[in-house]
Coordinates of N, CA, C and O in Angstrom, one line a residue:
X1 N 25.5 -37.7 16.7 CA 25.3 -37.8 15.3 C 23.5 -37.1 15.0 O 23.2 -36.6 16.1
X2 N 23.9 -35.8 14.4 CA 22.4 -34.9 13.8 C 22.5 -35.5 12.5 O 23.3 -35.2 11.8
X3 N 21.2 -35.3 12.7 CA 20.3 -35.4 11.3 C 20.2 -34.6 11.1 O 19.3 -33.0 11.7
X4 N 20.4 -33.6 9.4 CA 20.7 -31.9 9.0 C 20.1 -32.1 7.3 O 20.6 -32.8 6.9
X5 N 19.1 -31.2 7.4 CA 18.6 -31.2 5.6 C 20.0 -30.7 4.9 O 20.6 -29.8 5.4
X6 N 20.1 -30.9 4.0 CA 21.3 -30.0 2.9 C 20.8 -29.2 2.8 O 22.4 -28.6 2.9
X7 N 19.8 -28.1 3.1 CA 19.7 -26.9 3.4 C 21.1 -26.8 3.4 O 21.1 -25.3 3.9
X8 N 20.3 -27.0 5.0 CA 20.8 -26.3 6.7 C 22.5 -26.8 6.3 O 23.7 -26.2 7.2
X9 N 23.2 -27.3 6.3 CA 24.3 -28.3 6.4 C 25.2 -27.1 5.9 O 26.1 -27.6 6.8
X10 N 24.2 -26.0 5.1 CA 25.8 -25.8 4.1 C 24.9 -24.8 4.3 O 24.8 -23.4 4.8
X11 N 26.8 -23.6 5.6 CA 26.4 -22.0 5.7 C 25.3 -22.2 6.7 O 25.3 -20.6 6.7
X12 N 24.4 -22.4 7.5 CA 24.0 -22.7 8.3 C 24.3 -22.2 10.3 O 24.1 -21.5 10.7
X13 N 25.1 -23.6 10.0 CA 25.2 -23.6 11.2 C 27.6 -24.5 10.9 O 27.9 -24.5 12.1
X14 N 27.3 -23.3 10.1 CA 29.4 -23.3 10.0 C 30.2 -23.3 11.0 O 30.5 -24.2 12.1
X15 N 29.5 -21.7 11.5 CA 30.3 -21.6 12.9 C 30.0 -22.6 14.2 O 31.0 -21.8 15.1
X16 N 28.8 -22.7 14.0 CA 28.5 -23.4 15.8 C 29.8 -24.9 15.8 O 29.9 -24.8 16.1
X17 N 29.1 -25.6 14.7 CA 30.5 -26.7 14.5 C 31.4 -26.1 14.8 O 32.6 -27.2 15.2
X18 N 32.0 -25.3 13.9 CA 33.6 -25.5 14.5 C 34.2 -24.6 15.8 O 35.0 -24.9 15.9
X19 N 32.8 -24.4 16.2 CA 33.0 -23.5 17.9 C 33.7 -25.2 18.6 O 33.6 -24.9 18.9
X20 N 31.9 -26.0 18.3 CA 32.2 -27.0 19.0 C 33.3 -28.4 19.1 O 34.2 -28.3 19.9
X21 N 34.1 -27.9 17.6 CA 34.9 -28.6 17.6 C 36.6 -27.9 18.0 O 37.2 -28.4 18.7
X22 N 36.8 -26.6 18.6 CA 37.2 -25.9 19.0 C 37.4 -26.1 20.3 O 38.0 -26.2 20.9
X23 N 35.7 -25.9 20.9 CA 35.8 -26.4 22.9 C 35.4 -27.7 23.2 O 35.9 -27.5 24.2
X24 N 35.5 -28.5 22.2 CA 36.1 -29.9 22.5 C 36.0 -30.7 21.2 O 35.6 -31.0 20.4
X25 N 37.8 -30.5 21.5 CA 38.1 -31.4 20.1 C 37.3 -33.0 20.4 O 38.4 -33.6 19.2
X26 N 38.0 -33.5 21.6 CA 37.6 -34.8 21.4 C 36.0 -35.1 21.2 O 35.8 -36.7 21.0
X27 N 35.2 -34.1 21.3 CA 34.2 -35.1 20.0 C 33.5 -35.4 19.3 O 34.6 -34.3 18.5
X28 N 33.2 -36.6 19.2 CA 32.8 -37.4 17.4 C 32.1 -36.4 17.2 O 30.4 -37.0 18.0
X29 N 32.1 -36.3 16.1 CA 30.1 -35.4 15.3 C 30.4 -35.8 14.2 O 31.2 -35.7 13.8
X30 N 29.5 -36.4 14.1 CA 28.3 -37.7 12.6 C 27.4 -36.4 11.9 O 26.5 -36.2 12.8
X31 N 27.3 -36.2 11.6 CA 26.7 -34.6 10.3 C 26.2 -35.6 8.8 O 26.7 -36.4 8.1
X32 N 25.0 -36.0 9.6 CA 24.3 -37.0 8.0 C 22.8 -36.8 7.6 O 21.9 -35.9 8.1
X33 N 23.5 -36.3 6.6 CA 22.8 -34.6 5.1 C 21.6 -36.1 5.6 O 21.9 -36.8 4.8
X34 N 20.4 -35.3 5.8 CA 19.4 -35.9 5.0 C 17.6 -35.9 5.1 O 17.3 -34.5 6.5
X35 N 17.6 -35.1 3.5 CA 16.2 -34.6 3.7 C 15.5 -35.0 3.9 O 14.6 -34.8 4.4
X36 N 15.1 -36.5 3.9 CA 13.1 -37.2 4.2 C 13.4 -36.7 5.3 O 14.7 -36.8 6.3
X37 N 12.3 -36.8 6.2 CA 12.1 -37.0 8.2 C 12.4 -38.6 8.3 O 12.8 -38.8 7.4
X38 N 13.5 -38.3 9.4 CA 14.2 -40.2 9.7 C 13.9 -39.7 11.4 O 13.4 -39.4 11.9
X39 N 12.6 -41.3 11.1 CA 11.7 -42.1 11.9 C 12.6 -41.4 13.5 O 13.7 -43.0 13.5
X40 N 13.5 -40.9 14.9 CA 13.9 -40.9 15.6 C 13.9 -42.0 16.3 O 14.4 -41.9 17.3
X41 N 13.0 -42.8 16.1 CA 12.4 -44.1 17.0 C 13.2 -45.3 16.4 O 13.7 -46.3 17.3
X42 N 13.5 -45.4 15.4 CA 14.1 -46.5 14.6 C 16.2 -46.0 14.6 O 16.9 -46.7 15.1
X43 N 16.2 -44.8 14.1 CA 17.7 -44.1 13.9 C 18.3 -43.3 15.0 O 17.5 -43.0 15.7
X44 N 19.1 -44.0 15.4 CA 19.9 -42.9 16.5 C 20.6 -42.4 15.9 O 21.1 -41.6 15.4
X45 N 20.2 -40.9 16.8 CA 20.0 -39.0 16.1 C 20.2 -38.7 17.9 O 19.1 -38.2 18.5
X46 N 21.1 -38.4 17.9 CA 21.8 -37.2 19.2 C 20.2 -35.8 18.9 O 19.2 -35.1 19.9
X47 N 20.0 -35.3 17.3 CA 19.8 -33.8 16.8 C 19.3 -34.4 15.7 O 19.6 -34.4 14.9
X48 N 18.1 -33.0 16.2 CA 17.1 -33.6 14.6 C 17.2 -32.5 14.2 O 16.2 -31.2 14.7
X49 N 17.9 -31.7 13.5 CA 18.0 -30.2 13.2 C 16.4 -30.0 11.7 O 16.9 -31.1 10.2
X50 N 15.4 -29.2 12.1 CA 14.1 -29.3 10.6 C 13.9 -28.1 10.8 O 14.4 -26.7 11.0
X51 N 13.5 -27.0 9.3 CA 12.9 -26.5 8.5 C 11.5 -26.7 7.9 O 11.6 -28.1 6.8
X52 N 10.9 -25.5 8.1 CA 8.9 -26.0 8.0 C 8.7 -25.5 8.7 O 8.8 -25.0 9.8
X53 N 6.8 -26.2 9.0 CA 6.0 -26.0 9.8 C 6.7 -26.7 11.0 O 7.0 -27.3 11.1
X54 N 6.2 -25.7 12.6 CA 6.3 -26.2 13.9 C 5.8 -27.7 14.2 O 4.8 -27.1 14.1
X55 N 6.5 -28.5 14.0 CA 5.6 -29.5 14.9 C 5.9 -30.8 15.9 O 7.3 -30.4 16.9
X56 N 5.2 -31.0 17.1 CA 5.1 -31.1 18.1 C 5.7 -32.8 17.5 O 5.0 -33.7 17.1
X57 N 6.8 -33.6 18.0 CA 7.4 -35.2 17.5 C 7.0 -36.0 19.6 O 7.9 -35.4 19.7
X58 N 6.2 -37.0 19.0 CA 6.0 -37.4 20.4 C 8.3 -37.9 20.6 O 8.4 -38.6 19.2
X59 N 8.0 -37.8 21.6 CA 9.6 -38.6 22.4 C 10.5 -38.0 21.6 O 11.7 -38.0 22.6
X60 N 10.5 -36.2 21.3 CA 11.4 -35.2 20.8 C 10.7 -33.9 22.4 O 9.7 -33.4 22.3
X61 N 12.4 -33.7 22.1 CA 11.7 -31.8 23.1 C 12.5 -31.1 21.9 O 13.8 -31.3 21.9
X62 N 12.0 -29.4 21.5 CA 12.7 -28.6 21.1 C 13.8 -27.4 21.6 O 13.3 -27.7 23.0
X63 N 14.8 -27.7 21.6 CA 15.9 -27.6 22.1 C 16.3 -26.2 22.2 O 16.3 -24.3 21.9
X64 N 16.0 -25.4 20.3 CA 16.3 -24.3 20.1 C 15.6 -23.7 18.4 O 15.0 -24.7 18.5
X65 N 15.0 -22.8 18.7 CA 14.2 -22.3 17.1 C 14.5 -21.6 16.8 O 14.7 -20.1 17.3
X66 N 14.6 -20.8 15.2 CA 14.8 -19.9 14.5 C 13.5 -20.0 14.1 O 13.0 -20.5 12.8
X67 N 13.3 -18.4 13.5 CA 12.7 -18.5 12.0 C 13.2 -17.2 10.6 O 14.7 -17.2 11.1
X68 N 13.6 -18.1 9.6 CA 12.9 -18.1 8.3 C 12.5 -17.4 7.3 O 10.9 -17.8 7.7
X69 N 13.0 -17.4 5.9 CA 11.7 -16.8 4.9 C 11.7 -17.4 4.2 O 13.4 -17.7 3.5
X70 N 10.6 -18.5 3.1 CA 11.0 -18.7 1.8 C 11.3 -18.2 1.2 O 10.1 -16.9 1.2
X71 N 12.0 -18.0 0.0 CA 11.9 -17.1 -1.3 C 11.8 -17.7 -2.5 O 12.6 -18.7 -3.1
X72 N 11.9 -17.0 -3.6 CA 11.7 -17.0 -5.5 C 12.7 -16.8 -5.5 O 12.6 -15.3 -5.5
X73 N 14.1 -17.9 -6.1 CA 15.0 -16.4 -7.0 C 15.3 -17.1 -8.0 O 14.8 -18.3 -8.7
X74 N 15.6 -15.7 -9.1 CA 16.3 -16.5 -9.7 C 18.1 -15.9 -10.6 O 17.9 -14.7 -9.4
X75 N 18.3 -15.5 -11.0 CA 19.5 -15.1 -11.3 C 18.7 -14.2 -12.5 O 18.2 -14.0 -12.7
X76 N 20.1 -13.5 -11.9 CA 19.3 -11.8 -12.5 C 19.9 -11.8 -13.9 O 19.2 -10.9 -14.9
X77 N 20.6 -13.0 -14.7 CA 20.4 -13.0 -16.2 C 18.9 -12.4 -17.1 O 18.9 -12.8 -17.9
X78 N 18.0 -13.7 -16.1 CA 17.1 -14.3 -17.1 C 15.9 -13.5 -16.5 O 14.9 -13.6 -17.4
X79 N 15.6 -11.8 -15.8 CA 15.0 -11.6 -15.2 C 15.6 -9.9 -15.5 O 16.0 -10.0 -15.4
X80 N 14.5 -9.1 -16.9 CA 14.8 -7.7 -17.1 C 14.5 -7.1 -14.8 O 13.6 -7.2 -14.8
X81 N 15.2 -5.4 -15.2 CA 14.2 -5.1 -13.6 C 13.1 -4.7 -14.2 O 12.8 -4.7 -15.2
X82 N 12.6 -4.8 -12.9 CA 11.0 -4.4 -12.7 C 10.0 -5.6 -13.5 O 9.0 -5.7 -13.6
X83 N 10.8 -6.8 -13.6 CA 10.0 -7.7 -13.2 C 9.6 -9.4 -13.1 O 9.4 -10.4 -13.2
X84 N 10.8 -8.2 -11.9 CA 10.5 -9.2 -10.4 C 8.8 -9.7 -9.9 O 9.1 -10.7 -9.1
X85 N 8.0 -9.1 -10.3 CA 6.2 -9.4 -10.5 C 6.0 -9.2 -11.3 O 4.4 -9.6 -10.7
X86 N 6.8 -9.4 -12.5 CA 5.4 -9.8 -13.9 C 4.9 -11.4 -13.3 O 6.5 -12.4 -14.0
X87 N 3.8 -12.0 -13.0 CA 3.8 -13.7 -13.5 C 3.6 -13.8 -14.5 O 4.2 -14.7 -14.8
X88 N 3.3 -13.2 -15.3 CA 3.6 -13.7 -16.9 C 4.6 -13.6 -17.6 O 5.4 -15.1 -17.9
X89 N 6.1 -13.1 -17.5 CA 7.3 -13.5 -16.9 C 8.0 -14.8 -16.6 O 8.9 -15.5 -17.3
X90 N 6.8 -14.3 -15.3 CA 8.1 -15.1 -14.5 C 7.7 -17.1 -15.0 O 8.6 -18.1 -14.8
X91 N 6.3 -16.5 -15.0 CA 5.4 -18.4 -15.1 C 6.5 -19.1 -16.6 O 6.3 -20.2 -16.4
X92 N 7.5 -18.5 -17.4 CA 8.2 -19.0 -19.0 C 9.6 -18.9 -18.5 O 9.8 -19.9 -20.0
X93 N 9.8 -19.2 -17.2 CA 11.2 -19.6 -16.8 C 10.6 -20.9 -16.3 O 10.0 -21.0 -16.3
X94 N 11.9 -21.8 -17.1 CA 11.1 -23.3 -16.3 C 11.8 -22.8 -14.4 O 12.7 -22.1 -13.7
X95 N 11.5 -23.4 -13.8 CA 11.6 -24.1 -12.1 C 11.8 -25.2 -11.4 O 12.4 -27.0 -12.7
X96 N 13.1 -24.9 -10.8 CA 13.7 -25.6 -10.4 C 13.1 -26.5 -9.2 O 13.4 -26.1 -8.1
X97 N 12.8 -27.8 -9.6 CA 11.9 -28.4 -8.1 C 12.2 -29.2 -7.3 O 13.6 -30.2 -8.1
X98 N 12.0 -29.7 -6.6 CA 12.2 -30.9 -6.0 C 11.5 -32.5 -7.0 O 10.4 -31.8 -7.7
X99 N 12.1 -33.5 -7.0 CA 11.0 -34.1 -8.1 C 10.2 -34.6 -7.7 O 9.0 -34.6 -6.0
X100 N 8.7 -34.8 -8.4 CA 7.2 -34.9 -8.1 C 6.5 -35.8 -9.0 O 7.5 -35.8 -9.8
X101 N 5.5 -36.0 -9.4 CA 4.8 -36.7 -10.1 C 3.7 -35.5 -10.8 O 3.8 -36.1 -12.5
X102 N 4.1 -34.7 -10.5 CA 3.2 -33.5 -11.8 C 3.5 -32.6 -13.1 O 5.8 -32.7 -13.0
X103 N 3.3 -32.8 -13.9 CA 4.3 -31.4 -15.0 C 4.4 -30.7 -15.3 O 5.7 -30.0 -15.7
X104 N 4.0 -29.7 -13.9 CA 3.9 -28.9 -13.4 C 3.8 -28.0 -12.2 O 3.8 -29.2 -11.6
X105 N 4.3 -26.8 -11.7 CA 4.9 -26.5 -10.5 C 3.8 -25.3 -10.6 O 3.6 -24.8 -11.0
X106 N 2.4 -25.5 -9.1 CA 2.1 -24.4 -9.1 C 2.4 -23.9 -7.4 O 2.8 -24.6 -6.7
X107 N 3.0 -22.9 -7.7 CA 3.7 -21.7 -6.2 C 2.0 -20.6 -5.7 O 1.7 -19.8 -6.7
X108 N 1.8 -20.6 -4.6 CA 0.9 -19.7 -4.3 C 1.5 -18.3 -3.8 O 2.3 -19.0 -3.0
X109 N 0.5 -17.1 -3.8 CA 0.5 -16.5 -3.1 C 0.7 -16.2 -2.6 O -1.2 -16.6 -2.7
X110 N 0.9 -15.7 -1.5 CA 0.0 -14.6 -0.6 C -1.1 -13.7 -0.7 O -1.7 -13.5 0.5
X111 N -1.1 -13.4 -1.8 CA -2.3 -12.4 -2.7 C -3.9 -13.5 -2.8 O -4.5 -12.6 -3.4
X112 N -3.6 -15.1 -2.6 CA -4.3 -15.9 -3.0 C -4.0 -16.5 -4.4 O -4.9 -17.9 -4.4
X113 N -3.4 -15.3 -5.0 CA -3.1 -15.7 -6.5 C -2.1 -17.7 -6.9 O -1.0 -17.5 -5.2
X114 N -2.2 -18.0 -7.7 CA -0.9 -19.3 -8.1 C -0.2 -18.8 -8.7 O -0.7 -18.8 -9.6
X115 N 0.9 -18.8 -8.9 CA 2.2 -18.8 -9.9 C 1.8 -20.5 -10.1 O 3.1 -21.1 -9.5
X116 N 2.1 -20.3 -12.2 CA 2.1 -21.8 -12.7 C 3.5 -21.8 -13.3 O 3.2 -21.1 -14.4
X117 N 4.3 -22.3 -13.2 CA 5.2 -23.2 -14.2 C 5.2 -24.6 -15.2 O 4.2 -25.0 -14.5
X118 N 5.3 -24.0 -16.5 CA 4.6 -25.2 -17.0 C 6.2 -26.1 -18.0 O 6.1 -27.2 -17.7
X119 N 6.9 -25.8 -16.7 CA 8.8 -26.3 -18.0 C 9.4 -26.3 -16.4 O 9.4 -25.6 -15.4
X120 N 9.2 -27.4 -15.7 CA 9.5 -28.3 -14.9 C 11.0 -28.9 -14.3 O 11.0 -30.0 -15.8
X121 N 12.3 -28.6 -13.6 CA 13.2 -29.1 -14.1 C 13.7 -29.7 -12.2 O 13.3 -29.6 -11.2
X122 N 13.5 -31.2 -12.4 CA 13.6 -32.3 -11.2 C 14.4 -32.7 -10.5 O 15.1 -33.1 -10.8
X123 N 15.1 -32.1 -9.2 CA 16.3 -31.9 -8.7 C 16.3 -32.0 -7.2 O 15.3 -31.7 -6.6
X124 N 16.6 -33.6 -6.6 CA 16.4 -33.9 -5.0 C 16.8 -32.9 -4.7 O 16.1 -32.7 -3.4
X125 N 18.3 -32.3 -4.4 CA 18.7 -31.6 -3.7 C 18.6 -30.1 -3.3 O 18.6 -29.6 -4.6
X126 N 18.0 -29.1 -2.3 CA 17.7 -27.8 -2.1 C 19.1 -27.4 -3.1 O 19.7 -26.5 -3.8
X127 N 20.9 -27.9 -2.8 CA 22.3 -27.4 -2.3 C 22.3 -26.9 -4.2 O 22.3 -26.4 -5.1
X128 N 21.6 -28.4 -4.4 CA 22.0 -28.3 -6.1 C 21.0 -27.0 -6.9 O 21.6 -27.5 -7.8
X129 N 19.4 -27.4 -6.3 CA 18.7 -26.8 -6.8 C 19.1 -25.4 -6.7 O 19.8 -24.2 -7.8
X130 N 19.4 -24.7 -6.0 CA 20.7 -23.4 -5.8 C 21.8 -22.8 -7.0 O 21.9 -21.9 -7.5
X131 N 21.9 -24.6 -6.8 CA 23.5 -23.5 -7.4 C 22.5 -24.1 -9.4 O 23.8 -23.4 -10.2
X132 N 22.2 -24.8 -9.8 CA 20.9 -24.4 -10.9 C 20.5 -23.3 -11.3 O 20.5 -23.0 -12.3
X133 N 20.1 -22.6 -10.8 CA 19.9 -21.0 -10.2 C 20.3 -20.4 -10.3 O 20.4 -19.7 -10.9
X134 N 22.1 -20.0 -9.3 CA 23.1 -19.5 -10.3 C 23.9 -19.8 -11.4 O 23.9 -19.0 -11.3
X135 N 23.5 -21.0 -11.8 CA 23.8 -21.1 -12.9 C 23.2 -20.7 -14.0 O 23.4 -20.7 -15.7
X136 N 22.2 -20.5 -13.8 CA 20.7 -19.5 -14.8 C 20.1 -20.6 -15.9 O 19.8 -20.8 -16.9
X137 N 19.9 -21.5 -14.7 CA 18.5 -22.1 -15.1 C 17.5 -23.1 -15.1 O 16.6 -23.1 -15.4
X138 N 17.0 -21.6 -14.3 CA 15.5 -21.8 -13.6 C 15.6 -20.8 -12.4 O 16.4 -20.9 -12.1
X139 N 14.0 -20.6 -11.9 CA 13.6 -20.5 -10.5 C 13.7 -21.2 -9.6 O 13.2 -22.5 -10.3
X140 N 14.1 -21.2 -8.9 CA 13.4 -22.1 -7.5 C 13.4 -21.7 -6.5 O 13.3 -20.3 -5.9
X141 N 12.9 -22.1 -5.1 CA 13.0 -21.3 -3.8 C 13.5 -21.8 -2.9 O 14.1 -23.6 -3.4
X142 N 14.0 -21.3 -2.3 CA 14.6 -21.8 -1.1 C 14.8 -21.5 0.1 O 14.1 -20.3 0.2
X143 N 15.8 -21.5 1.6 CA 15.6 -20.1 2.4 C 16.4 -18.9 2.6 O 17.2 -19.4 1.6
X144 N 15.4 -17.7 3.1 CA 16.6 -16.7 2.0 C 18.1 -16.9 3.1 O 18.6 -15.9 1.8
X145 N 18.4 -16.8 4.1 CA 20.0 -17.8 4.3 C 21.2 -18.3 3.2 O 21.7 -17.0 3.1
X146 N 19.9 -19.1 3.0 CA 20.6 -19.9 2.0 C 21.1 -19.0 0.6 O 22.0 -19.7 -0.4
X147 N 20.5 -18.2 0.2 CA 21.1 -17.2 -0.9 C 21.3 -15.6 -0.4 O 21.4 -14.7 -1.1
X148 N 21.6 -15.6 0.9 CA 21.3 -14.2 1.3 C 22.5 -13.6 1.0 O 23.0 -12.3 0.5
X149 N 24.1 -14.2 0.9 CA 25.5 -13.7 -0.2 C 24.9 -13.5 -1.7 O 25.3 -12.6 -2.0
X150 N 23.9 -13.9 -2.2 CA 24.2 -13.9 -3.4 C 23.2 -12.7 -4.2 O 23.1 -12.2 -4.3
X151 N 22.0 -12.9 -3.4 CA 21.1 -11.2 -3.2 C 21.9 -10.3 -2.5 O 21.6 -9.2 -3.4
X152 N 21.8 -10.4 -1.9 CA 23.3 -9.8 -1.4 C 24.5 -8.9 -2.7 O 24.8 -7.6 -2.8
X153 N 25.0 -9.7 -3.8 CA 25.9 -9.5 -4.1 C 24.7 -9.2 -5.4 O 25.7 -8.6 -6.6
X154 N 24.0 -9.1 -5.6 CA 23.0 -9.0 -6.9 C 22.8 -10.2 -8.2 O 22.3 -9.8 -9.1
X155 N 23.3 -11.1 -7.7 CA 23.7 -12.5 -8.1 C 22.9 -13.4 -8.6 O 22.5 -13.7 -9.4
X156 N 22.0 -13.2 -7.6 CA 20.1 -13.4 -7.6 C 19.1 -12.4 -6.7 O 20.0 -11.6 -6.4
X157 N 18.3 -12.3 -7.9 CA 16.9 -11.7 -7.1 C 15.9 -12.5 -6.8 O 16.1 -13.9 -7.8
X158 N 15.4 -12.0 -6.2 CA 13.7 -11.6 -5.9 C 12.3 -12.2 -6.5 O 12.9 -11.1 -7.1
X159 N 12.0 -12.7 -6.5 CA 10.3 -13.5 -7.1 C 9.7 -12.6 -6.6 O 9.6 -13.1 -5.6
X160 N 8.2 -12.4 -6.8 CA 7.3 -11.7 -6.3 C 7.4 -11.8 -4.7 O 6.7 -12.5 -3.9
X161 N 8.5 -10.5 -4.4 CA 8.9 -10.3 -3.0 C 7.9 -10.1 -2.5 O 7.5 -10.2 -1.2
X162 N 6.3 -9.7 -3.0 CA 5.8 -8.2 -1.6 C 4.5 -10.3 -1.8 O 3.9 -10.2 -0.9
X163 N 4.3 -10.8 -2.5 CA 3.9 -12.0 -2.6 C 3.9 -13.0 -2.4 O 3.1 -14.2 -2.6
X164 N 5.4 -13.3 -3.0 CA 6.1 -14.6 -2.1 C 7.3 -14.5 -0.7 O 8.2 -14.0 -1.0
X165 N 6.7 -14.6 0.7 CA 7.4 -14.6 1.9 C 7.1 -15.1 2.6 O 5.1 -14.5 3.2
X166 N 7.0 -16.3 2.9 CA 6.5 -17.0 4.1 C 7.3 -17.3 5.6 O 8.5 -18.2 4.7
X167 N 7.3 -17.9 6.7 CA 8.2 -17.5 7.3 C 7.6 -18.7 7.2 O 6.8 -19.9 6.9
X168 N 9.2 -19.5 8.0 CA 9.7 -21.0 8.2 C 10.4 -21.5 9.6 O 11.4 -20.3 9.9
X169 N 10.0 -22.0 10.0 CA 11.1 -22.5 10.9 C 11.7 -22.8 11.7 O 11.6 -24.7 10.5
X170 N 13.1 -23.1 11.7 CA 13.8 -24.0 11.6 C 14.5 -24.9 12.9 O 14.4 -23.2 13.9
X171 N 14.1 -26.1 13.8 CA 14.4 -25.8 14.3 C 15.3 -27.5 15.1 O 15.0 -27.8 14.0
X172 N 15.5 -26.9 15.6 CA 16.2 -28.0 16.5 C 16.3 -29.1 17.4 O 16.0 -28.2 19.0
X173 N 16.1 -30.8 17.7 CA 15.3 -31.2 18.7 C 16.1 -32.1 19.1 O 16.9 -32.6 18.5
X174 N 15.9 -32.5 20.1 CA 16.8 -33.9 20.8 C 16.2 -35.2 21.9 O 14.2 -34.7 21.6

C-alpha cells in the first residue's frame, strides 16, 4: 500500500509501477491517492510519497529522495511574449489555488517581493489545477516535472522564472 499525493500519482512514478508489475506480477499494489498527510501510526501504508520540505517523521525511514522545482505556470494564450516577469499583468490573472479561507493569494518571490492575486479559483487537487491552467482559466503553481511536456511544447509558460524558483523534496519513506 502506497500513499501518494495526486500530483505525483500521474506522470512521476508510471515507469516504476510498470517495472514493478513486470518484475513482480503477483504483488498486489494499492495506490492511495491522498493529498492530506496520512498518520502512518493509524493507517497501514507500506510507503509514503511526499513533496515538500524534508521532515524527520518519528517511526519512518526515508528510502529515497529527489529534488524538484516549484514553478508558476499559465497557458501562453493568457500572457504575451515578454510579460512572463510583468507582475502587474500577472496579478490581474485569476489564480488557481488550493482551498483556503482568504479571498486573495500572496505568492512570495525569491527577491523578497510578493505577487498578490485578487481573483482566486479554489480547486482541491493539483492535477485539476494544472488542467484548469492548461484550459486557460488562470495561473497555478506546481512541480516542474508535472508540466514538463507542456513547457517543452510551449503550451504552458513559466511566470516569474527568475523570482519564483523553489527547491522541493520528493521523498519516499517507510
